CSV table of C-alpha atoms and ligand atoms in Angstrom, one decimal:
chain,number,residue,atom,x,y,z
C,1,UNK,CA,0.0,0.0,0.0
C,2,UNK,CA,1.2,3.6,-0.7
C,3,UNK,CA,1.1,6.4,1.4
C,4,UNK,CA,1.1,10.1,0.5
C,5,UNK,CA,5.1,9.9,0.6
C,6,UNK,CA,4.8,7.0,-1.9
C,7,UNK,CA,6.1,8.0,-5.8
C,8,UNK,CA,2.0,9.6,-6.4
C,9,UNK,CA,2.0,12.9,-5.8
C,10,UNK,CA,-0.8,14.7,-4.0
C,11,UNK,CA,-2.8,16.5,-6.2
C,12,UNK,CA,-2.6,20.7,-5.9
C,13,UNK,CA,-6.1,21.1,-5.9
C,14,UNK,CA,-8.7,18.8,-4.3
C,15,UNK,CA,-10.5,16.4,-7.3
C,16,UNK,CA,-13.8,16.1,-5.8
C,17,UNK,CA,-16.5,13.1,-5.8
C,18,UNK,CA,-18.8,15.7,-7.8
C,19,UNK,CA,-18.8,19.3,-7.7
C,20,UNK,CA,-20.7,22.0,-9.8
C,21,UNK,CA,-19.6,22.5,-13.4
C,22,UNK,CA,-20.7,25.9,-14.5
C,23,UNK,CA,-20.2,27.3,-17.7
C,24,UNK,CA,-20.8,31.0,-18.2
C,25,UNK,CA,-24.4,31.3,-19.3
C,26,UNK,CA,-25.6,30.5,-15.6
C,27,UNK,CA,-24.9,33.9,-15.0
C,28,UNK,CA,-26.5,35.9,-17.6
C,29,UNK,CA,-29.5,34.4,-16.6
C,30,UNK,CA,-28.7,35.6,-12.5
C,31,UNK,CA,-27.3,38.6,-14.2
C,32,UNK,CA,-31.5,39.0,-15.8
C,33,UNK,CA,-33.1,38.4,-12.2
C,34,UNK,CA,-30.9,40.9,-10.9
C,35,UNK,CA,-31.7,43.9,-13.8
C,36,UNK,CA,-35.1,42.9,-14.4
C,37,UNK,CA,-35.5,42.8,-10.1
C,38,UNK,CA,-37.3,39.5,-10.3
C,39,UNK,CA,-35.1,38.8,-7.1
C,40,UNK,CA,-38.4,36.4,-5.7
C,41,UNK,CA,-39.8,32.9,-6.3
C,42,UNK,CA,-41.7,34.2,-9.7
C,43,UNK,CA,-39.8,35.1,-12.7
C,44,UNK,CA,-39.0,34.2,-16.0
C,45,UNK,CA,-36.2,31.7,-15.4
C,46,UNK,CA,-38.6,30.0,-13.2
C,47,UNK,CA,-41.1,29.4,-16.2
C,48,UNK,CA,-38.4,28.5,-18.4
C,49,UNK,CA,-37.0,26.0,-16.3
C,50,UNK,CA,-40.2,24.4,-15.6
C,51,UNK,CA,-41.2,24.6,-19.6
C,52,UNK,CA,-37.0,23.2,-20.2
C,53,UNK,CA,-37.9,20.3,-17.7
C,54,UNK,CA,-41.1,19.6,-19.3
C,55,UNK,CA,-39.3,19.2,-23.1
C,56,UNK,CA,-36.4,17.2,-21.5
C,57,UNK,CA,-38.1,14.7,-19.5
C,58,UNK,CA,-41.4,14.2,-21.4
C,59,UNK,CA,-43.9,15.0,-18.7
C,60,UNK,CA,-46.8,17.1,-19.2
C,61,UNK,CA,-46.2,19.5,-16.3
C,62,UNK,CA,-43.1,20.5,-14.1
C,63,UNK,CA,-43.3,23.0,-10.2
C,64,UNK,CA,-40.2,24.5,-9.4
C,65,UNK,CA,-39.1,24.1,-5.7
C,66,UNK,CA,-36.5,24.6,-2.8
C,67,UNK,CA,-34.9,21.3,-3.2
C,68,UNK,CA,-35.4,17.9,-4.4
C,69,UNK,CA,-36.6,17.1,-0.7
C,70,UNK,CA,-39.5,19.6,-0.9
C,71,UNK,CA,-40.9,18.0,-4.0
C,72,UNK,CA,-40.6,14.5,-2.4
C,73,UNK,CA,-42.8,15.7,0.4
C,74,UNK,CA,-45.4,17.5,-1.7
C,75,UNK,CA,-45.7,13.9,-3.5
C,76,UNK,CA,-45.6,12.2,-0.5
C,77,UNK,CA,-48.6,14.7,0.6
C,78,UNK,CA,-50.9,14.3,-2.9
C,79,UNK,CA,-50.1,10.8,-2.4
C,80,UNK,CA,-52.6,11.0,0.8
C,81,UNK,CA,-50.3,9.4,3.2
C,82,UNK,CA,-51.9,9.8,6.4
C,83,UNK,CA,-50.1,9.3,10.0
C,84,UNK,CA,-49.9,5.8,10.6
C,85,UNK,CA,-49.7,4.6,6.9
C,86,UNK,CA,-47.0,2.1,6.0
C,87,UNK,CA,-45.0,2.8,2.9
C,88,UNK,CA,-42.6,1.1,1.2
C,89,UNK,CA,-39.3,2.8,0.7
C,90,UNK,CA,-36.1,2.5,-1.4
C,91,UNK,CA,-33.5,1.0,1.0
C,92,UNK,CA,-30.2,1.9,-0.3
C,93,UNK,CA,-30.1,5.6,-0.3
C,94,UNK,CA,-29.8,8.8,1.2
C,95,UNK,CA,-32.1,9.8,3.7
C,96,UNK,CA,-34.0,12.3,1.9
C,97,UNK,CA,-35.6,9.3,0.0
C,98,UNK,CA,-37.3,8.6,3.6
C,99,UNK,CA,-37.8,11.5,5.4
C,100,UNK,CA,-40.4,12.9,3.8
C,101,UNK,CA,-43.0,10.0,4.2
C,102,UNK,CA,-42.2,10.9,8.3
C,103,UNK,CA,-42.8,15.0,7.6
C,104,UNK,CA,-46.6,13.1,7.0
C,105,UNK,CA,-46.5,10.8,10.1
C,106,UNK,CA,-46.1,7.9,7.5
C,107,UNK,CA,-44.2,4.4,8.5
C,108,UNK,CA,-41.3,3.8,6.1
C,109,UNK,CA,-40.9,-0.2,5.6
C,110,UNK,CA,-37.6,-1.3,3.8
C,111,UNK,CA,-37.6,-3.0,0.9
C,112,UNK,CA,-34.4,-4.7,0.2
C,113,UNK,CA,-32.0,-3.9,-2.9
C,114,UNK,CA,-30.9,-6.4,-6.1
C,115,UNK,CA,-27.4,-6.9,-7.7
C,116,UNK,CA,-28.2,-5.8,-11.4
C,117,UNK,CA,-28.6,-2.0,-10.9
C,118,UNK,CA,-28.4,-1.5,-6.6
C,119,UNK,CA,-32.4,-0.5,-7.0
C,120,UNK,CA,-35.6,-1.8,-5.0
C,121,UNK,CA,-35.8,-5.6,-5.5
C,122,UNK,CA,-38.8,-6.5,-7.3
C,123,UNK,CA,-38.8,-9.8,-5.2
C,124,UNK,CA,-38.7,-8.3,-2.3
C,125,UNK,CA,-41.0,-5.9,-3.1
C,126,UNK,CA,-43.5,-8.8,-4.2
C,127,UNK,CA,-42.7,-10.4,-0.6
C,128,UNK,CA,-43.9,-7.0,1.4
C,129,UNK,CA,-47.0,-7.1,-0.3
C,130,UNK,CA,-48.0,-10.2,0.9
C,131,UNK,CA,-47.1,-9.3,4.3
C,132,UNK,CA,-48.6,-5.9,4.1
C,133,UNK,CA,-51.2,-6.1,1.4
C,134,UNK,CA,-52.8,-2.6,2.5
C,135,UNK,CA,-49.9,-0.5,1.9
C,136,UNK,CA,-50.6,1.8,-1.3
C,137,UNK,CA,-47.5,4.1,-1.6
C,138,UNK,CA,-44.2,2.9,-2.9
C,139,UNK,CA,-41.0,5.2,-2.9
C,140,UNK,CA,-38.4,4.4,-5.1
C,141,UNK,CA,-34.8,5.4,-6.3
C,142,UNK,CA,-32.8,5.2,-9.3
C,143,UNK,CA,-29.6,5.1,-7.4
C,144,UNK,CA,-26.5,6.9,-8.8
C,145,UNK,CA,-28.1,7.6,-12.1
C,146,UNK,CA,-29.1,4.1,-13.0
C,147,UNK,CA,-32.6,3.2,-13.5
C,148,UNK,CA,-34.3,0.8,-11.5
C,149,UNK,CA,-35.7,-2.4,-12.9
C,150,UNK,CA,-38.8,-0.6,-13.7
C,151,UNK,CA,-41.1,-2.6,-15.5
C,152,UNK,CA,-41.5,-5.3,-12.7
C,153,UNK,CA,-41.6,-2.6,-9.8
C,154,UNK,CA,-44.4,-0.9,-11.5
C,155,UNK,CA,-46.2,-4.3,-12.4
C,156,UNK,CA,-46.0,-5.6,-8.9
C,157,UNK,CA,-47.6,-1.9,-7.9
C,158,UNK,CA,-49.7,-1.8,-10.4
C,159,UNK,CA,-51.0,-5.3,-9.2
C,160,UNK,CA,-51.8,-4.1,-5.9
C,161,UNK,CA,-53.3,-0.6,-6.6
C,162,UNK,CA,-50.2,1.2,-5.3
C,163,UNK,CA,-49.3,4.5,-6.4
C,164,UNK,CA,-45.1,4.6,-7.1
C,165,UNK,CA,-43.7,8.0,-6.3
C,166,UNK,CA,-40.2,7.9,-8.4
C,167,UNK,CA,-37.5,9.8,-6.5
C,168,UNK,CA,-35.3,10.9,-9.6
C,169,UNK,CA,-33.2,13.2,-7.9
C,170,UNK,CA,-29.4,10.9,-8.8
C,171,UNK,CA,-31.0,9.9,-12.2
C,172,UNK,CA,-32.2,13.1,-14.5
C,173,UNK,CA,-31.3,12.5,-18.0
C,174,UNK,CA,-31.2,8.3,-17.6
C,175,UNK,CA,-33.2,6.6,-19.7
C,176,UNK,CA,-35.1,3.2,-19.1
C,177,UNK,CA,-36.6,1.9,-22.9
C,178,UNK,CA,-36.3,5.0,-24.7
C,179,UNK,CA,-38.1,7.0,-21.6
C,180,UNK,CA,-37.0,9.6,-19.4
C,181,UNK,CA,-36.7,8.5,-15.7
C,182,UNK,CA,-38.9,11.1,-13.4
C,183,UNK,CA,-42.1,9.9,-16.0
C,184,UNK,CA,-42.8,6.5,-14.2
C,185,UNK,CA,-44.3,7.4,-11.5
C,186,UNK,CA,-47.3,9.5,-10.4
C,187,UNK,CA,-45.7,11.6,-8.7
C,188,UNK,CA,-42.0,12.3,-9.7
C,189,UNK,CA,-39.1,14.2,-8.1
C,190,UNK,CA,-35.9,16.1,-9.0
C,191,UNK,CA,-32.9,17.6,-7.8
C,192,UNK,CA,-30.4,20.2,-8.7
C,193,UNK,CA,-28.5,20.5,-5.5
C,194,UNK,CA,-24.8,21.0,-5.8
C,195,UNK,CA,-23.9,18.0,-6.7
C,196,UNK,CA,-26.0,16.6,-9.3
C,197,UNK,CA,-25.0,16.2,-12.8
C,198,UNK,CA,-26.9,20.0,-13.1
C,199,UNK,CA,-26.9,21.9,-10.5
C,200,UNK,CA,-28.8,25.5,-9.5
C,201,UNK,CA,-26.4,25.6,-6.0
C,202,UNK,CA,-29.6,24.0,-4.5
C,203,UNK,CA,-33.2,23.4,-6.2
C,204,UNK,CA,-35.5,20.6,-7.2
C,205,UNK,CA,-38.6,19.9,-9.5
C,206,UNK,CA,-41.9,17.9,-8.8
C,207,UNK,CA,-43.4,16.9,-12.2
C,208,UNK,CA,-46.4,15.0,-12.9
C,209,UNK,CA,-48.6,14.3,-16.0
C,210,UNK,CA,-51.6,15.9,-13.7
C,211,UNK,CA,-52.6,19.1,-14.2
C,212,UNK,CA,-54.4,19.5,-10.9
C,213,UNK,CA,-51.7,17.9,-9.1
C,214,UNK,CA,-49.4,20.2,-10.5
C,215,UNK,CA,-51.8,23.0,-9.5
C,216,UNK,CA,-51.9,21.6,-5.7
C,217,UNK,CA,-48.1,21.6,-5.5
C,218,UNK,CA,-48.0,25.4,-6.7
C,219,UNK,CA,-50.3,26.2,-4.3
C,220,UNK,CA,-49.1,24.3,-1.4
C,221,UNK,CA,-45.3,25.5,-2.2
C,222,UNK,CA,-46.4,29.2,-1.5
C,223,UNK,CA,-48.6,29.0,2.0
C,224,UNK,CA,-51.6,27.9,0.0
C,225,UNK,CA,-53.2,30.4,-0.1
C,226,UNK,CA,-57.0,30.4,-1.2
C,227,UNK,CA,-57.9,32.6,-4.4
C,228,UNK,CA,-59.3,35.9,-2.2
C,229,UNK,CA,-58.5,39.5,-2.2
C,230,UNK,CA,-56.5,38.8,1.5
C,231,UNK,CA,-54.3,36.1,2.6
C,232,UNK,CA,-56.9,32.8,3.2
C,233,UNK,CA,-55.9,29.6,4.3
C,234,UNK,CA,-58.1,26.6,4.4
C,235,UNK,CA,-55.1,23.9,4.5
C,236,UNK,CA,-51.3,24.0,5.4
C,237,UNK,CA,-48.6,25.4,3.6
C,238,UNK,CA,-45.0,26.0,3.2
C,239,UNK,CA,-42.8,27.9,1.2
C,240,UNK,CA,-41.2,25.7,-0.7
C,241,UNK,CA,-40.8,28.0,-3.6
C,242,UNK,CA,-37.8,27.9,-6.2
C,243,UNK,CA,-35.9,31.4,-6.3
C,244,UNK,CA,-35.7,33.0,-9.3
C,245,UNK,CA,-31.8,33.9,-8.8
C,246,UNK,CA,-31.6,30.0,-8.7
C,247,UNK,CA,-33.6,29.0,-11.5
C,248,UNK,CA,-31.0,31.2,-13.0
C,249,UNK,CA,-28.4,28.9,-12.2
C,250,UNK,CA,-30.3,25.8,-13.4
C,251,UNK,CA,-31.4,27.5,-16.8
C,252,UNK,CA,-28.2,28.1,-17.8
C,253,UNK,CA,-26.8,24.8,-16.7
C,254,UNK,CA,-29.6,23.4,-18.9
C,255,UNK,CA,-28.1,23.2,-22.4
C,256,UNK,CA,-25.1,21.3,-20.8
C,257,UNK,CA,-26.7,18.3,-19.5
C,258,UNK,CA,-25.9,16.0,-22.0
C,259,UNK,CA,-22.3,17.7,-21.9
C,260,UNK,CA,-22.1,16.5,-18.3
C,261,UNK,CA,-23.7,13.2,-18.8
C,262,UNK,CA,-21.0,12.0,-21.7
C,263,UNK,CA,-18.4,13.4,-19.4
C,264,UNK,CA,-19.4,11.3,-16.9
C,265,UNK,CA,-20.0,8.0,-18.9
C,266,UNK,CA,-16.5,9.0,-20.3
C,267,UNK,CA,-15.1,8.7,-16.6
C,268,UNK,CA,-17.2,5.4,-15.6
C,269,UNK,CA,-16.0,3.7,-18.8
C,270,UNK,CA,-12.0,4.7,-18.1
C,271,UNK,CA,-12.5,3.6,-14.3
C,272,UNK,CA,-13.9,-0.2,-15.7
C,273,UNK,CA,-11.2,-0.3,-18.2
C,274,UNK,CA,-8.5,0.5,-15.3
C,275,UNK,CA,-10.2,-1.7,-13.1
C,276,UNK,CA,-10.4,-4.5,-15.4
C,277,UNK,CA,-7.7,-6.4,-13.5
C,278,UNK,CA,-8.6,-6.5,-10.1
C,279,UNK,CA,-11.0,-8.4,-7.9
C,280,UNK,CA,-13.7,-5.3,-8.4
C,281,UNK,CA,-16.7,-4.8,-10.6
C,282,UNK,CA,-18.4,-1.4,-11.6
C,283,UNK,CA,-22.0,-0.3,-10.3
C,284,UNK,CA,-24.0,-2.6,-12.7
C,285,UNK,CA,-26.9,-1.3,-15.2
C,286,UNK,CA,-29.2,-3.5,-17.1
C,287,UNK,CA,-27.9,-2.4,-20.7
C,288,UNK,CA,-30.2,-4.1,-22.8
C,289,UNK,CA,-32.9,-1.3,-21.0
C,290,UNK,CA,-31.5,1.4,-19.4
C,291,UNK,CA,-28.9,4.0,-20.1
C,292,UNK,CA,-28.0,5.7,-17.0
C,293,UNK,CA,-26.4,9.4,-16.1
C,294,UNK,CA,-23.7,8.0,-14.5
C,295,UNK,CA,-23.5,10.4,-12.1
C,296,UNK,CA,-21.3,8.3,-9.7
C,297,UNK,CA,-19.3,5.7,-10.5
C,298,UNK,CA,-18.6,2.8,-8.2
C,299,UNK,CA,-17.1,0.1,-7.5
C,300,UNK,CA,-17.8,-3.2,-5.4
C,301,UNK,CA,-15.2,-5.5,-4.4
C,302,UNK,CA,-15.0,-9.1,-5.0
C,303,UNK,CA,-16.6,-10.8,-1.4
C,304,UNK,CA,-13.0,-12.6,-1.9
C,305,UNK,CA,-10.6,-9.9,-2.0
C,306,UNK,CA,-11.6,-8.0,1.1
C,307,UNK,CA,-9.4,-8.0,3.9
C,308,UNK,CA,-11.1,-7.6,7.4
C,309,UNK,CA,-12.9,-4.5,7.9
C,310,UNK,CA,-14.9,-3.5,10.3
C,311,UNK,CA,-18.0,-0.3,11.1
C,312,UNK,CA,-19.5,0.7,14.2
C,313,UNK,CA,-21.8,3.6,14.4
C,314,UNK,CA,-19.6,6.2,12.8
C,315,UNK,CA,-16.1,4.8,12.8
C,316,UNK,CA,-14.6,1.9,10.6
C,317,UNK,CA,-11.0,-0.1,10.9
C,318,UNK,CA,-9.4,-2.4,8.8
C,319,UNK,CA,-6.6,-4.5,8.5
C,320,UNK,CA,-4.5,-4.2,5.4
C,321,UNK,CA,-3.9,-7.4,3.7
C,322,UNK,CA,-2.0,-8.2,0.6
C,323,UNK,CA,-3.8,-8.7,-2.6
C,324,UNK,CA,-7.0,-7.6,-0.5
C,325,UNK,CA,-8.7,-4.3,0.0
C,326,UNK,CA,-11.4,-2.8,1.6
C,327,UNK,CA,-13.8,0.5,1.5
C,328,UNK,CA,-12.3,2.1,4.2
C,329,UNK,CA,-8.8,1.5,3.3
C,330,UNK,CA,-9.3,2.7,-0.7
C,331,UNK,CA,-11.3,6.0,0.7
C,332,UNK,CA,-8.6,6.6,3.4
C,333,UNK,CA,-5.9,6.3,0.7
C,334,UNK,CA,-7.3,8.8,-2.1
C,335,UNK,CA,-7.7,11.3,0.8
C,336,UNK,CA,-4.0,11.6,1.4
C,337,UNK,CA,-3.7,12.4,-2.3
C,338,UNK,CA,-6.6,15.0,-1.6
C,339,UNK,CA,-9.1,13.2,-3.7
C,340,UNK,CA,-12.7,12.7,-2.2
C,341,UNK,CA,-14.5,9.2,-2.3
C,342,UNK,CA,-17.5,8.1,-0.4
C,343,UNK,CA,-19.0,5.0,1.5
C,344,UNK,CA,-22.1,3.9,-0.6
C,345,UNK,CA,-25.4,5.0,1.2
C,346,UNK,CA,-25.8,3.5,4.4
C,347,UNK,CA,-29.0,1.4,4.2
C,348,UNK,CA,-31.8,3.1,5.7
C,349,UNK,CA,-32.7,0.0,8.0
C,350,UNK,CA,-28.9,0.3,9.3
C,351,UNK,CA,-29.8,4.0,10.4
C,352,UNK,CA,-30.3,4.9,14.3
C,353,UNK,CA,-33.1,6.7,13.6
C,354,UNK,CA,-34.9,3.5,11.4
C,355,UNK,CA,-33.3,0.5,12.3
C,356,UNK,CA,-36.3,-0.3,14.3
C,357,UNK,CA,-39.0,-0.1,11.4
C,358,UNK,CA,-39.6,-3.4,9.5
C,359,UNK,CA,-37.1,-4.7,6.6
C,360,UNK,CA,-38.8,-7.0,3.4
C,361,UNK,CA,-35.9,-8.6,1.9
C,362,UNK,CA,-36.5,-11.2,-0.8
C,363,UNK,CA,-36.9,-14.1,1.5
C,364,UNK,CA,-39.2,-12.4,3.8
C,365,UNK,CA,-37.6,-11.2,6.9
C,366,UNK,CA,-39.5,-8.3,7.6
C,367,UNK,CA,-37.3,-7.2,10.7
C,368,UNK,CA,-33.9,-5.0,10.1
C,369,UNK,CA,-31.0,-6.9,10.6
C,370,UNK,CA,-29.4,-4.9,13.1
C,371,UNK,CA,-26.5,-6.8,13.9
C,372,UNK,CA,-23.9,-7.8,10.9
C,373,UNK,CA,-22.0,-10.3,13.1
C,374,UNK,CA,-24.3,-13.3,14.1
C,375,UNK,CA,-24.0,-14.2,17.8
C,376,UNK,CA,-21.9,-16.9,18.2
C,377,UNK,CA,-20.8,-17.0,14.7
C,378,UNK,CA,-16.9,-16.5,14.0
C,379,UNK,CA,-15.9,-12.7,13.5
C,380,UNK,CA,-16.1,-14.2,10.0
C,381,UNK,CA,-19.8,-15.1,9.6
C,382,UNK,CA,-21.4,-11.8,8.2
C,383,UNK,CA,-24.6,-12.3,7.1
C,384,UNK,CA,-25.8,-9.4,4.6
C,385,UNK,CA,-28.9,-8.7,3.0
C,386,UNK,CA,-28.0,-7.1,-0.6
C,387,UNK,CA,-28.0,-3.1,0.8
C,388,UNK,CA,-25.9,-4.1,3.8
C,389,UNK,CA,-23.6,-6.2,1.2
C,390,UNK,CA,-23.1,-3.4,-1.1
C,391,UNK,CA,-22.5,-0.6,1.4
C,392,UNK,CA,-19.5,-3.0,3.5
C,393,UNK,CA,-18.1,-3.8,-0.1
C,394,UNK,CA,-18.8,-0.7,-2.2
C,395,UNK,CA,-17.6,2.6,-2.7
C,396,UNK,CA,-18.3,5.9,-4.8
C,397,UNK,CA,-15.4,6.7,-7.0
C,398,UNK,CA,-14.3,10.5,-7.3
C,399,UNK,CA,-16.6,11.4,-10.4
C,400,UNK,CA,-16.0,14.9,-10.8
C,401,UNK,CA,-16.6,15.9,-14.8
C,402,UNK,CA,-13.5,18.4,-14.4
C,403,UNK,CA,-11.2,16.1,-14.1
C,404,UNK,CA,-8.7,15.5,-16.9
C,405,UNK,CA,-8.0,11.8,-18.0
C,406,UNK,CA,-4.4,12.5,-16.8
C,407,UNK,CA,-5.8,12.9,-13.2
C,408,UNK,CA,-8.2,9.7,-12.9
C,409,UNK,CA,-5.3,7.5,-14.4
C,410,UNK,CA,-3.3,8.3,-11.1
C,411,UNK,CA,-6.4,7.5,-9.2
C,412,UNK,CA,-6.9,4.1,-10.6
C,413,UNK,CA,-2.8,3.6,-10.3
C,414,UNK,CA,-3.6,4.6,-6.3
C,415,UNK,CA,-6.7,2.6,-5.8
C,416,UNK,CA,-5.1,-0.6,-7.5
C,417,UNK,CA,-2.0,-0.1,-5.1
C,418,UNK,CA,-4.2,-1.0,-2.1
C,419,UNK,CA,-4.6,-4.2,-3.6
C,420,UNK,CA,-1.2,-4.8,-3.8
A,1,PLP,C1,-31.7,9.9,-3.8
A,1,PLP,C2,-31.9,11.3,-3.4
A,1,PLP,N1,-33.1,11.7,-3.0
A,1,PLP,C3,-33.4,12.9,-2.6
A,1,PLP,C4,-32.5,13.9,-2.6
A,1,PLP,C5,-32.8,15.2,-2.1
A,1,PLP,O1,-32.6,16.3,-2.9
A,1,PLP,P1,-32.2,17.7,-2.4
A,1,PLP,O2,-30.9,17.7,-1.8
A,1,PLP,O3,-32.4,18.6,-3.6
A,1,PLP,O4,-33.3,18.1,-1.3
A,1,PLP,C6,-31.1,13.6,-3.0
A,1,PLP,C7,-30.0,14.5,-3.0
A,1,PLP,O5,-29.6,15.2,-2.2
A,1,PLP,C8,-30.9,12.2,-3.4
A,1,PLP,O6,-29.6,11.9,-3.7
């Protein structure tokens, strides 16, 4: 293993996992809020990101918001979840996947992830129905920009009369069959916070093929308030608004999308080439359907090659071993040569805060598996569901569509010397 006193150098300037790319136009656009003094949350750049969203993604109507978050609770809301209500949720992701369904007193259940794309088992999803056939709200990601297996999540919904809300934030600009991810679902969500393959600093997009929907979301987003000559309320609101100094940001950022998607296809297919001889495999996509963003690349390493690492609650050791490597070692090695990985999402039923809510994986289960280690087993007996597998053997690569192909092949040189 090499150490930042090893023949790499460390890189000047920090390469990051995935910062904003901005190209100029962005500002003109600020620049026209500022002149024009639509400093607020109407404007122009609003409607024309909304209409831009619209001709990009292929749904009928698109509400401008505050953040990707904010749109997940507004679907969360039109999706009638009441306190109480059980919904299934994406288990492999970031917590703002979840949260929401609790901002509505809803009761996230996990359902557990597959190997083909790191997505919502369909079989596991099939399994919660039967143990919970009254649940009618399903939330699910496409993780890192890869689309989920689609077709059977929606016919196992579809089969019990549940309503999918698609949680697009990662995934804008993947395609599953020919079609736009964020047009799947009933309710569909964005994101343009600073890291996503477009960014507007912060800033997200509920879109729907439903006009009144639509309408409900404008009017909730701004206090909904009633059409009166004074301020009338009749049901709860927040402001949840987009800016229009923002929208700006996102308008310009816009035309480059597919720009920022080839970049970043570029960087996954360089990473899989360099990685092609070691014990690791990319984040997998189904490429007979799907075409993703590639917003992250990852990596998983071989259940073979890992030497002994262990987590607790918000620390992790390992021991180095040779021709083995682990998550924390790779991540703690790039950082010495100021370069930024991350863990994969901690599962959701791993979390403090959910660990006690139930867990569907494919054979059932339907309690989280709180403890990785089985009592009585050898320090060696982990037993993993799928999420819990990828997050101890996975890791998000640096990703960052500024840097140059000089820069990543030092990266791969570094991560493949922790195997050595
Ligand atoms: C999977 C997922 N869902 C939801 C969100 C929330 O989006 P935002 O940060 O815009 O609120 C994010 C990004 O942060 C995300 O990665």
């Amino acid at each position: 293993m090499f150490n930042s006193d090893s023949h790499f150098k460390v890189f000047d300037s920090k390469i990051w996992l995935s910062s904003p790319t901005m190209h100029g136009s962005e500002m003109e656009y600020v620049k026209e809020a500022y002149e024009t003094n639509w400093m607020s949350t109407v404007g122009k750049n609003i409607n024309e990101v909304e209409r831009l969203a619209c001709e990009k993604i292929g749904c009928k109507y698109a509400v401008a918001l505050s953040a990707g978050t904010a749109s997940l609770h507004m679907a969360v809301r039109l999706a009638g979840v009441k306190h109480g209500d059980k919904v299934f949720c994406s288990d492999l992701t970031f917590g703002a996947t979840v949260n929401p369904v609790v901002y509505e007193g809803g009761v996230p259940i996990f359902i557990d992830t597959e190997y083909d794309t790191w997505n919502m088992d369909p079989e596991a999803l099939q399994k919660a129905f039967e143990m919970y056939p009254e649940v009618k709200v399903v939330v699910m990601v496409h993780l890192y920009g890869t689309p989920a297996k689609i077709d059977e999540l929606k016919a196992i919904c579809d089969k019990h009369g549940a309503v999918i809300i698609e949680d697009a934030a990662e995934s804008l600009g993947a395609t599953y069959k020919g079609r736009q991810t964020g047009t799947f679902g009933k309710y569909n969500c964005i994101s343009f916070n600073g890291n996503k393959i477009i960014t507007g600093s912060s800033g997200g997009m509920f879109l729907t093929d439903d006009e009144e929907d639509a309408n409900k979301v404008r009017k909730w987003s701004t206090q909904a308030r009633e059409d009166a000559p004074w301020y009338q309320h009749e049901e709860v609101g927040y402001n949840y608004r987009m800016s229009n100094v923002i929208a700006g940001v996102i308008r310009g950022q816009f035309g480059y999308l597919d720009e920022h998607i080839a970049q970043k296809k570029a960087i996954y297919e360089r990473y899989k080439e360099g990685f092609k001889n070691l014990p690791v495999l990319m984040n997998p996509y189904d490429a007979d359907n799907s075409e993703p963003n590639y917003w992250l690349s990852c990596l998983i390493i071989n259940d073979d090659a890992m030497c002994k690492q262990v987590r607790g609650e918000c620390e992790s050791l390992y021991i180095s071993e040779h021709g083995k490597s682990c998550p924390t070692e790779i991540l703690e090695t790039i950082a010495k040569f100021n370069v930024e990985g991350r863990p994969i999402w901690k599962p959701m039923h791993m979390q403090p805060i959910y660990r006690m809510h139930d867990f569907v994986t494919k054979n059932g289960s339907g309690r989280a598996n709180t403890n990785a280690y089985i009592a009585g087993g050898s320090c060696n007996s982990r037993i993993f569901d799928a999420g819990e597998d990828i997050f101890d053997r996975g890791l998000c690569l640096p990703s960052d569509n500024k840097m140059s192909s000089e820069q990543q092949n030092i990266i791969i040189e570094i991560i493949k010397s922790c195997f050595c």
